[in-house]
Amino acid sequence: MFRLPRAGALALAFACAWQPAHALETTLTAKYNARLSYLPINFATGKLTATLPESGRYSLDFGAQGIGFAMSGKAVGTVVPDGLSPVSSAIDTLDSSEKRSIRLALSRGRVRRDVVTPPVPYRRDRVPITDEHRVNVTDPISALVMPVSVKGAPLDAGNCRRTLRIFEGTERFNIQLSYLRTERVKTPVGYEGQAIVCRASYRAVAGHRAVQGVRDMEANQTMEAWLVPVEGSGMLVPWKISMGTKIGTMVIEASEFTARTVGTAQANVVDGFELRKSR
């Protein structure tokens, strides 16, 4: 009986298995302006760039600058069936009085390592952060990208019903969302369509000080997050965020919201061997 040599058998197996496995990858560019609702002048601008594959590694870059402050941040992780699972997050902030960097390492919703430089100064009224506050959380940058929770219906009211459990390095807090209404929006560049408007409620958990400003934030019923779908990704991202303050309503609104989805070739695995084809 004819027997194919082992090397030939392996070559045949690779040849049969080598069919490019195409997946979708979406790149989002969102630019924002921040202003007080009664003034036509922006006091800050920001930009979010997201690379969101169907599965595998995602990356998010965020930057903002304004009068007397600047910040930049980056988060990377893995897209999983129920959303984003961050593995690292870096945030740098600078204002007139302080420069601070925050570095987080995470795994499956657990903070494995957090470094805050310089450390937050000790205050007797500060609620301490313990290990229990580092479990079942996400970082503040990854929290901006939310999975569609109602399958096939990104604009369903049910997508507002969620609680974001955020660990920022200096604080642990929750943002609870609930449905308010649906609005039609038009971006100067990019997205035009419906947005689901969610009420956003802040609850301090740890790392904060027991001061009036925190109590005012928790009592604030004017915070809204307007979420729109990122086409091709199964994700929702804020198009607009608004919040009442003592000097008026602060509005952060998208001036550009564009998404581009392309097919990518992924790895094929055959009997323990991995083959890759360039994108």
mmCIF file of C-alpha atoms in Angstrom:
data_model
loop_
_atom_site.group_PDB
_atom_site.id
_atom_site.type_symbol
_atom_site.label_atom_id
_atom_site.label_comp_id
_atom_site.label_asym_id
_atom_site.label_seq_id
_atom_site.Cartn_x
_atom_site.Cartn_y
_atom_site.Cartn_z
ATOM 1 C CA MET A 1 0.000 0.000 0.000
ATOM 2 C CA PHE A 2 1.263 3.481 -0.839
ATOM 3 C CA ARG A 3 2.085 5.561 2.272
ATOM 4 C CA LEU A 4 2.621 9.269 2.155
ATOM 5 C CA PRO A 5 5.825 10.239 3.978
ATOM 6 C CA ARG A 6 5.252 12.108 7.258
ATOM 7 C CA ALA A 7 6.708 15.335 5.836
ATOM 8 C CA GLY A 8 4.400 15.055 2.837
ATOM 9 C CA ALA A 9 1.407 14.380 5.080
ATOM 10 C CA LEU A 10 2.146 17.475 7.134
ATOM 11 C CA ALA A 11 2.547 19.569 3.997
ATOM 12 C CA LEU A 12 -0.777 18.291 2.664
ATOM 13 C CA ALA A 13 -2.490 19.040 5.974
ATOM 14 C CA PHE A 14 -1.162 22.602 5.962
ATOM 15 C CA ALA A 15 -2.209 23.121 2.357
ATOM 16 C CA CYS A 16 -5.746 21.919 3.031
ATOM 17 C CA ALA A 17 -6.065 24.016 6.167
ATOM 18 C CA TRP A 18 -4.553 27.179 4.748
ATOM 19 C CA GLN A 19 -7.694 29.041 3.881
ATOM 20 C CA PRO A 20 -7.550 32.712 4.858
ATOM 21 C CA ALA A 21 -9.839 33.243 7.871
ATOM 22 C CA HIS A 22 -11.240 36.727 7.467
ATOM 23 C CA ALA A 23 -12.548 38.712 10.419
ATOM 24 C CA LEU A 24 -13.831 42.253 10.680
ATOM 25 C CA GLU A 25 -11.925 45.055 12.371
ATOM 26 C CA THR A 26 -13.401 48.482 12.971
ATOM 27 C CA THR A 27 -11.477 51.705 13.485
ATOM 28 C CA LEU A 28 -13.337 54.560 15.172
ATOM 29 C CA THR A 29 -12.254 58.186 15.208
ATOM 30 C CA ALA A 30 -14.303 60.410 17.496
ATOM 31 C CA LYS A 31 -13.478 64.047 18.214
ATOM 32 C CA TYR A 32 -15.232 66.023 20.945
ATOM 33 C CA ASN A 33 -15.735 69.627 22.012
ATOM 34 C CA ALA A 34 -16.538 70.672 25.574
ATOM 35 C CA ARG A 35 -18.438 73.841 26.412
ATOM 36 C CA LEU A 36 -21.041 75.330 28.696
ATOM 37 C CA SER A 37 -24.472 75.079 27.108
ATOM 38 C CA TYR A 38 -25.066 78.839 27.089
ATOM 39 C CA LEU A 39 -21.690 79.713 25.525
ATOM 40 C CA PRO A 40 -20.637 79.123 21.904
ATOM 41 C CA ILE A 41 -16.948 78.834 22.872
ATOM 42 C CA ASN A 42 -15.273 75.487 23.526
ATOM 43 C CA PHE A 43 -13.091 75.309 26.631
ATOM 44 C CA ALA A 44 -11.648 71.867 25.814
ATOM 45 C CA THR A 45 -11.278 69.342 22.999
ATOM 46 C CA GLY A 46 -10.718 65.606 22.987
ATOM 47 C CA LYS A 47 -10.163 62.675 20.658
ATOM 48 C CA LEU A 48 -10.848 58.945 20.977
ATOM 49 C CA THR A 49 -9.312 56.479 18.534
ATOM 50 C CA ALA A 50 -10.397 52.861 18.844
ATOM 51 C CA THR A 51 -9.358 49.703 17.035
ATOM 52 C CA LEU A 52 -12.083 47.105 17.631
ATOM 53 C CA PRO A 53 -11.791 43.641 16.079
ATOM 54 C CA GLU A 54 -14.545 41.023 16.223
ATOM 55 C CA SER A 55 -12.299 39.137 18.632
ATOM 56 C CA GLY A 56 -8.736 39.445 19.833
ATOM 57 C CA ARG A 57 -6.731 42.505 20.798
ATOM 58 C CA TYR A 58 -8.340 45.949 20.959
ATOM 59 C CA SER A 59 -6.657 49.287 21.559
ATOM 60 C CA LEU A 60 -8.043 52.649 22.654
ATOM 61 C CA ASP A 61 -6.240 55.989 22.644
ATOM 62 C CA PHE A 62 -7.708 59.077 24.254
ATOM 63 C CA GLY A 63 -6.424 62.608 24.611
ATOM 64 C CA ALA A 64 -7.898 65.879 25.828
ATOM 65 C CA GLN A 65 -6.650 69.387 26.390
ATOM 66 C CA GLY A 66 -8.156 72.634 27.511
ATOM 67 C CA ILE A 67 -7.668 75.716 29.603
ATOM 68 C CA GLY A 68 -5.142 74.776 32.281
ATOM 69 C CA PHE A 69 -5.125 71.011 31.785
ATOM 70 C CA ALA A 70 -4.138 68.155 29.498
ATOM 71 C CA MET A 71 -4.541 64.404 29.659
ATOM 72 C CA SER A 72 -3.706 61.354 27.594
ATOM 73 C CA GLY A 73 -4.578 57.714 27.990
ATOM 74 C CA LYS A 74 -4.280 54.328 26.354
ATOM 75 C CA ALA A 75 -5.942 50.992 27.071
ATOM 76 C CA VAL A 76 -5.397 47.612 25.443
ATOM 77 C CA GLY A 77 -7.056 44.289 26.025
ATOM 78 C CA THR A 78 -9.151 41.566 24.473
ATOM 79 C CA VAL A 79 -12.594 41.642 22.902
ATOM 80 C CA VAL A 80 -14.663 38.932 24.602
ATOM 81 C CA PRO A 81 -18.310 37.904 24.045
ATOM 82 C CA ASP A 82 -19.623 40.265 26.732
ATOM 83 C CA GLY A 83 -17.463 43.277 25.908
ATOM 84 C CA LEU A 84 -13.915 44.457 26.500
ATOM 85 C CA SER A 85 -11.495 42.811 28.924
ATOM 86 C CA PRO A 86 -8.615 45.250 29.524
ATOM 87 C CA VAL A 87 -5.092 44.053 30.290
ATOM 88 C CA SER A 88 -3.357 47.423 30.669
ATOM 89 C CA SER A 89 -4.271 51.058 31.028
ATOM 90 C CA ALA A 90 -2.151 54.202 31.238
ATOM 91 C CA ILE A 91 -3.375 57.699 32.052
ATOM 92 C CA ASP A 92 -1.299 60.866 32.343
ATOM 93 C CA THR A 93 -2.773 64.150 33.558
ATOM 94 C CA LEU A 94 -1.357 67.625 33.916
ATOM 95 C CA ASP A 95 -2.921 70.741 35.352
ATOM 96 C CA SER A 96 -1.729 73.977 36.889
ATOM 97 C CA SER A 97 -0.924 72.351 40.227
ATOM 98 C CA GLU A 98 0.027 68.724 39.570
ATOM 99 C CA LYS A 99 1.282 66.126 37.131
ATOM 100 C CA ARG A 100 0.164 62.521 37.690
ATOM 101 C CA SER A 101 0.550 59.166 35.978
ATOM 102 C CA ILE A 102 -1.571 56.068 36.585
ATOM 103 C CA ARG A 103 -0.617 52.601 35.372
ATOM 104 C CA LEU A 104 -2.915 49.585 35.677
ATOM 105 C CA ALA A 105 -2.377 45.918 34.844
ATOM 106 C CA LEU A 106 -5.539 43.816 34.750
ATOM 107 C CA SER A 107 -6.637 40.255 34.051
ATOM 108 C CA ARG A 108 -10.233 39.098 33.653
ATOM 109 C CA GLY A 109 -11.631 42.121 35.451
ATOM 110 C CA ARG A 110 -9.147 42.002 38.331
ATOM 111 C CA VAL A 111 -6.529 44.684 38.924
ATOM 112 C CA ARG A 112 -3.228 42.856 39.318
ATOM 113 C CA ARG A 113 -1.067 45.935 39.744
ATOM 114 C CA ASP A 114 -1.694 49.659 40.069
ATOM 115 C CA VAL A 115 0.897 52.405 40.328
ATOM 116 C CA VAL A 116 -0.033 56.040 40.951
ATOM 117 C CA THR A 117 2.773 58.615 40.678
ATOM 118 C CA PRO A 118 2.869 60.692 42.780
ATOM 119 C CA PRO A 119 0.772 58.792 45.334
ATOM 120 C CA VAL A 120 -2.476 60.343 46.507
ATOM 121 C CA PRO A 121 -1.775 62.194 49.782
ATOM 122 C CA TYR A 122 -3.157 60.696 52.976
ATOM 123 C CA ARG A 123 -6.308 62.252 54.368
ATOM 124 C CA ARG A 124 -8.156 60.993 57.410
ATOM 125 C CA ASP A 125 -11.516 61.253 55.653
ATOM 126 C CA ARG A 126 -10.422 59.360 52.511
ATOM 127 C CA VAL A 127 -12.189 55.996 52.058
ATOM 128 C CA PRO A 128 -9.392 53.408 51.688
ATOM 129 C CA ILE A 129 -9.086 51.220 48.592
ATOM 130 C CA THR A 130 -8.827 47.525 49.441
ATOM 131 C CA ASP A 131 -8.366 44.349 47.388
ATOM 132 C CA GLU A 132 -12.132 43.850 47.142
ATOM 133 C CA HIS A 133 -12.338 47.116 45.195
ATOM 134 C CA ARG A 134 -9.966 45.729 42.545
ATOM 135 C CA VAL A 135 -12.249 42.893 41.454
ATOM 136 C CA ASN A 136 -14.857 42.838 38.663
ATOM 137 C CA VAL A 137 -13.861 46.246 37.316
ATOM 138 C CA THR A 138 -12.768 47.984 34.128
ATOM 139 C CA ASP A 139 -10.496 50.957 33.513
ATOM 140 C CA PRO A 140 -11.972 54.399 32.727
ATOM 141 C CA ILE A 141 -10.848 54.389 29.067
ATOM 142 C CA SER A 142 -12.244 50.933 28.253
ATOM 143 C CA ALA A 143 -15.475 51.973 29.994
ATOM 144 C CA LEU A 144 -16.114 54.406 27.121
ATOM 145 C CA VAL A 145 -16.754 51.478 24.746
ATOM 146 C CA MET A 146 -19.797 49.420 25.748
ATOM 147 C CA PRO A 147 -21.040 46.219 24.113
ATOM 148 C CA VAL A 148 -24.522 46.097 22.642
ATOM 149 C CA SER A 149 -26.401 44.095 25.276
ATOM 150 C CA VAL A 150 -29.627 43.615 23.289
ATOM 151 C CA LYS A 151 -28.616 41.315 20.446
ATOM 152 C CA GLY A 152 -29.161 42.834 17.026
ATOM 153 C CA ALA A 153 -30.747 46.011 18.435
ATOM 154 C CA PRO A 154 -28.080 48.607 19.296
ATOM 155 C CA LEU A 155 -30.672 51.347 19.778
ATOM 156 C CA ASP A 156 -32.958 49.346 22.067
ATOM 157 C CA ALA A 157 -33.665 51.000 25.415
ATOM 158 C CA GLY A 158 -32.301 47.919 27.180
ATOM 159 C CA ASN A 159 -28.775 48.899 26.181
ATOM 160 C CA CYS A 160 -28.909 51.678 28.782
ATOM 161 C CA ARG A 161 -29.497 49.239 31.610
ATOM 162 C CA ARG A 162 -25.968 48.642 32.865
ATOM 163 C CA THR A 163 -23.570 49.602 35.648
ATOM 164 C CA LEU A 164 -19.986 50.515 34.831
ATOM 165 C CA ARG A 165 -17.683 49.428 37.673
ATOM 166 C CA ILE A 166 -14.614 51.590 37.204
ATOM 167 C CA PHE A 167 -11.215 51.447 38.897
ATOM 168 C CA GLU A 168 -9.221 54.549 38.048
ATOM 169 C CA GLY A 169 -6.160 54.006 40.261
ATOM 170 C CA THR A 170 -6.976 56.750 42.749
ATOM 171 C CA GLU A 171 -10.694 55.954 42.991
ATOM 172 C CA ARG A 172 -13.190 53.148 42.614
ATOM 173 C CA PHE A 173 -16.662 54.269 41.521
ATOM 174 C CA ASN A 174 -19.781 53.122 39.684
ATOM 175 C CA ILE A 175 -21.685 54.785 36.849
ATOM 176 C CA GLN A 176 -25.221 53.409 36.644
ATOM 177 C CA LEU A 177 -27.073 53.977 33.376
ATOM 178 C CA SER A 178 -30.839 53.885 32.813
ATOM 179 C CA TYR A 179 -32.957 54.720 29.779
ATOM 180 C CA LEU A 180 -34.457 58.187 29.373
ATOM 181 C CA ARG A 181 -35.383 58.661 25.696
ATOM 182 C CA THR A 182 -34.201 58.373 22.084
ATOM 183 C CA GLU A 183 -32.992 61.382 20.097
ATOM 184 C CA ARG A 184 -31.879 61.967 16.529
ATOM 185 C CA VAL A 185 -28.375 63.411 16.184
ATOM 186 C CA LYS A 186 -26.222 64.747 13.372
ATOM 187 C CA THR A 187 -22.447 65.036 13.610
ATOM 188 C CA PRO A 188 -20.699 67.693 11.493
ATOM 189 C CA VAL A 189 -18.453 64.878 10.241
ATOM 190 C CA GLY A 190 -19.656 61.277 10.316
ATOM 191 C CA TYR A 191 -22.530 59.694 12.190
ATOM 192 C CA GLU A 192 -26.103 60.760 11.607
ATOM 193 C CA GLY A 193 -28.947 58.792 13.151
ATOM 194 C CA GLN A 194 -30.517 57.916 16.469
ATOM 195 C CA ALA A 195 -28.931 57.971 19.901
ATOM 196 C CA ILE A 196 -30.209 56.353 23.057
ATOM 197 C CA VAL A 197 -30.097 58.841 25.917
ATOM 198 C CA CYS A 198 -29.235 57.288 29.268
ATOM 199 C CA ARG A 199 -29.365 58.894 32.680
ATOM 200 C CA ALA A 200 -25.982 58.470 34.355
ATOM 201 C CA SER A 201 -25.746 58.231 38.127
ATOM 202 C CA TYR A 202 -22.414 58.434 39.958
ATOM 203 C CA ARG A 203 -21.722 56.467 43.132
ATOM 204 C CA ALA A 204 -18.444 56.734 44.983
ATOM 205 C CA VAL A 205 -17.136 53.403 46.307
ATOM 206 C CA ALA A 206 -13.563 53.954 47.541
ATOM 207 C CA GLY A 207 -10.632 56.324 47.227
ATOM 208 C CA HIS A 208 -12.824 59.400 47.573
ATOM 209 C CA ARG A 209 -13.053 61.814 50.460
ATOM 210 C CA ALA A 210 -16.259 62.258 52.412
ATOM 211 C CA VAL A 211 -16.751 65.861 51.299
ATOM 212 C CA GLN A 212 -19.716 67.849 50.022
ATOM 213 C CA GLY A 213 -18.489 67.779 46.422
ATOM 214 C CA VAL A 214 -18.778 63.973 46.312
ATOM 215 C CA ARG A 215 -22.224 64.068 47.877
ATOM 216 C CA ASP A 216 -23.300 66.638 45.278
ATOM 217 C CA MET A 217 -22.085 64.371 42.455
ATOM 218 C CA GLU A 218 -24.028 61.430 43.848
ATOM 219 C CA ALA A 219 -27.171 63.546 44.134
ATOM 220 C CA ASN A 220 -26.838 65.007 40.626
ATOM 221 C CA GLN A 221 -29.780 63.834 38.506
ATOM 222 C CA THR A 222 -28.857 65.846 35.408
ATOM 223 C CA MET A 223 -26.067 63.652 34.003
ATOM 224 C CA GLU A 224 -26.793 62.097 30.610
ATOM 225 C CA ALA A 225 -24.854 59.877 28.217
ATOM 226 C CA TRP A 226 -26.022 59.789 24.590
ATOM 227 C CA LEU A 227 -24.867 56.486 23.101
ATOM 228 C CA VAL A 228 -24.603 55.689 19.394
ATOM 229 C CA PRO A 229 -23.533 52.460 17.663
ATOM 230 C CA VAL A 230 -20.086 52.049 16.141
ATOM 231 C CA GLU A 231 -21.042 50.465 12.829
ATOM 232 C CA GLY A 232 -19.574 47.015 12.268
ATOM 233 C CA SER A 233 -18.318 46.527 15.831
ATOM 234 C CA GLY A 234 -21.278 45.618 18.050
ATOM 235 C CA MET A 235 -20.242 48.432 20.394
ATOM 236 C CA LEU A 236 -21.752 51.679 21.680
ATOM 237 C CA VAL A 237 -19.773 54.848 22.406
ATOM 238 C CA PRO A 238 -20.870 58.188 23.873
ATOM 239 C CA TRP A 239 -21.768 60.766 21.239
ATOM 240 C CA LYS A 240 -22.587 63.329 23.895
ATOM 241 C CA ILE A 241 -22.246 63.673 27.663
ATOM 242 C CA SER A 242 -23.940 66.447 29.609
ATOM 243 C CA MET A 243 -24.065 67.354 33.282
ATOM 244 C CA GLY A 244 -25.472 70.218 35.283
ATOM 245 C CA THR A 245 -22.945 72.165 37.370
ATOM 246 C CA LYS A 246 -23.102 75.216 39.619
ATOM 247 C CA ILE A 247 -22.111 77.445 36.690
ATOM 248 C CA GLY A 248 -24.356 75.841 34.066
ATOM 249 C CA THR A 249 -24.721 72.679 32.020
ATOM 250 C CA MET A 250 -21.442 71.247 30.760
ATOM 251 C CA VAL A 251 -21.746 69.600 27.334
ATOM 252 C CA ILE A 252 -19.204 67.281 25.698
ATOM 253 C CA GLU A 253 -20.360 66.592 22.138
ATOM 254 C CA ALA A 254 -18.893 64.844 19.108
ATOM 255 C CA SER A 255 -17.723 67.029 16.229
ATOM 256 C CA GLU A 256 -16.563 63.971 14.289
ATOM 257 C CA PHE A 257 -17.680 60.357 14.620
ATOM 258 C CA THR A 258 -16.459 58.108 11.820
ATOM 259 C CA ALA A 259 -16.021 54.341 11.694
ATOM 260 C CA ARG A 260 -14.326 52.199 9.062
ATOM 261 C CA THR A 261 -14.594 48.407 8.975
ATOM 262 C CA VAL A 262 -12.254 46.180 6.986
ATOM 263 C CA GLY A 263 -11.659 42.450 6.700
ATOM 264 C CA THR A 264 -8.441 41.039 8.126
ATOM 265 C CA ALA A 265 -6.784 37.646 7.672
ATOM 266 C CA GLN A 266 -6.399 35.780 10.935
ATOM 267 C CA ALA A 267 -4.259 32.888 12.101
ATOM 268 C CA ASN A 268 -5.074 29.294 11.160
ATOM 269 C CA VAL A 269 -4.065 26.586 13.609
ATOM 270 C CA VAL A 270 -3.413 23.028 12.487
ATOM 271 C CA ASP A 271 -2.452 20.335 14.981
ATOM 272 C CA GLY A 272 -0.585 22.767 17.194
ATOM 273 C CA PHE A 273 1.033 24.740 14.371
ATOM 274 C CA GLU A 274 0.018 28.352 13.743
ATOM 275 C CA LEU A 275 0.035 29.959 10.323
ATOM 276 C CA ARG A 276 -0.352 33.690 9.819
ATOM 277 C CA LYS A 277 -1.119 35.739 6.798
ATOM 278 C CA SER A 278 -0.436 39.451 6.705
ATOM 279 C CA ARG A 279 -3.306 41.933 6.714
#
